[in-house]
Amino acid sequence: MEVLGAVCLPLDNPTIEKCIGVIHAGHMQLSKAAQALLDTLKGFLPAWPQGRYLP
């Protein structure tokens, strides 16, 4: 995301946890910023064996 101009700061103390959901209209392409955010979030989420992320 930094490549797109976002400033990324690590948050490590205190630990922050939050359940989130992402809804995407499959027939529409994501913006570059939205795709970068989704890729970043996927890096922190465990995946199901089929490659689908947890609901």
PDB file of C-alpha atoms in Angstrom:
ATOM      1  CA  MET A   1       0.000   0.000   0.000  1.00  0.00           C
ATOM      2  CA  GLU A   2       2.965   2.314   0.553  1.00  0.00           C
ATOM      3  CA  VAL A   3       3.628   2.189  -3.189  1.00  0.00           C
ATOM      4  CA  LEU A   4       0.219   3.819  -3.683  1.00  0.00           C
ATOM      5  CA  GLY A   5       1.050   6.637  -1.252  1.00  0.00           C
ATOM      6  CA  ALA A   6      -0.422   5.263   1.981  1.00  0.00           C
ATOM      7  CA  VAL A   7       1.526   5.712   5.191  1.00  0.00           C
ATOM      8  CA  CYS A   8       1.731   2.404   7.063  1.00  0.00           C
ATOM      9  CA  LEU A   9       2.516   2.402  10.773  1.00  0.00           C
ATOM     10  CA  PRO A  10       2.873  -0.823  12.751  1.00  0.00           C
ATOM     11  CA  LEU A  11       0.499  -1.159  15.703  1.00  0.00           C
ATOM     12  CA  ASP A  12       2.014  -3.534  18.201  1.00  0.00           C
ATOM     13  CA  ASN A  13       1.249  -2.177  21.652  1.00  0.00           C
ATOM     14  CA  PRO A  14      -1.492  -2.556  22.649  1.00  0.00           C
ATOM     15  CA  THR A  15      -2.575  -5.402  20.406  1.00  0.00           C
ATOM     16  CA  ILE A  16      -5.733  -4.521  18.480  1.00  0.00           C
ATOM     17  CA  GLU A  17      -8.135  -7.259  17.384  1.00  0.00           C
ATOM     18  CA  LYS A  18     -11.327  -6.741  15.411  1.00  0.00           C
ATOM     19  CA  CYS A  19     -13.575  -9.034  13.390  1.00  0.00           C
ATOM     20  CA  ILE A  20     -14.113  -7.628   9.909  1.00  0.00           C
ATOM     21  CA  GLY A  21     -15.947  -8.579   6.760  1.00  0.00           C
ATOM     22  CA  VAL A  22     -15.343  -7.602   3.154  1.00  0.00           C
ATOM     23  CA  ILE A  23     -18.122  -7.497   0.572  1.00  0.00           C
ATOM     24  CA  HIS A  24     -17.223  -7.244  -3.096  1.00  0.00           C
ATOM     25  CA  ALA A  25     -19.439  -7.148  -6.171  1.00  0.00           C
ATOM     26  CA  GLY A  26     -17.736  -9.885  -8.194  1.00  0.00           C
ATOM     27  CA  HIS A  27     -18.722  -8.407 -11.546  1.00  0.00           C
ATOM     28  CA  MET A  28     -16.922  -5.101 -10.829  1.00  0.00           C
ATOM     29  CA  GLN A  29     -13.169  -4.543 -10.735  1.00  0.00           C
ATOM     30  CA  LEU A  30     -11.702  -3.173  -7.500  1.00  0.00           C
ATOM     31  CA  SER A  31      -9.832   0.127  -7.503  1.00  0.00           C
ATOM     32  CA  LYS A  32      -6.074  -0.100  -6.985  1.00  0.00           C
ATOM     33  CA  ALA A  33      -6.471   1.177  -3.416  1.00  0.00           C
ATOM     34  CA  ALA A  34      -9.238  -1.318  -2.614  1.00  0.00           C
ATOM     35  CA  GLN A  35      -7.232  -4.202  -4.106  1.00  0.00           C
ATOM     36  CA  ALA A  36      -4.143  -3.188  -2.109  1.00  0.00           C
ATOM     37  CA  LEU A  37      -6.201  -3.077   1.103  1.00  0.00           C
ATOM     38  CA  LEU A  38      -7.732  -6.489   0.372  1.00  0.00           C
ATOM     39  CA  ASP A  39      -4.301  -7.993  -0.371  1.00  0.00           C
ATOM     40  CA  THR A  40      -2.972  -6.565   2.900  1.00  0.00           C
ATOM     41  CA  LEU A  41      -5.895  -7.978   4.878  1.00  0.00           C
ATOM     42  CA  LYS A  42      -5.541 -11.398   3.242  1.00  0.00           C
ATOM     43  CA  GLY A  43      -1.964 -11.526   4.495  1.00  0.00           C
ATOM     44  CA  PHE A  44      -3.288 -11.580   8.062  1.00  0.00           C
ATOM     45  CA  LEU A  45      -6.191 -14.024   7.599  1.00  0.00           C
ATOM     46  CA  PRO A  46      -6.064 -17.822   7.805  1.00  0.00           C
ATOM     47  CA  ALA A  47      -7.357 -19.515   4.650  1.00  0.00           C
ATOM     48  CA  TRP A  48      -9.577 -22.553   4.252  1.00  0.00           C
ATOM     49  CA  PRO A  49      -7.971 -25.475   2.344  1.00  0.00           C
ATOM     50  CA  GLN A  50     -10.050 -24.577  -0.748  1.00  0.00           C
ATOM     51  CA  GLY A  51      -8.434 -21.127  -0.798  1.00  0.00           C
ATOM     52  CA  ARG A  52     -11.533 -19.372   0.520  1.00  0.00           C
ATOM     53  CA  TYR A  53     -11.063 -17.048   3.441  1.00  0.00           C
ATOM     54  CA  LEU A  54     -12.990 -17.386   6.660  1.00  0.00           C
ATOM     55  CA  PRO A  55     -16.409 -15.725   6.679  1.00  0.00           C
TER      56      PRO A  55
END
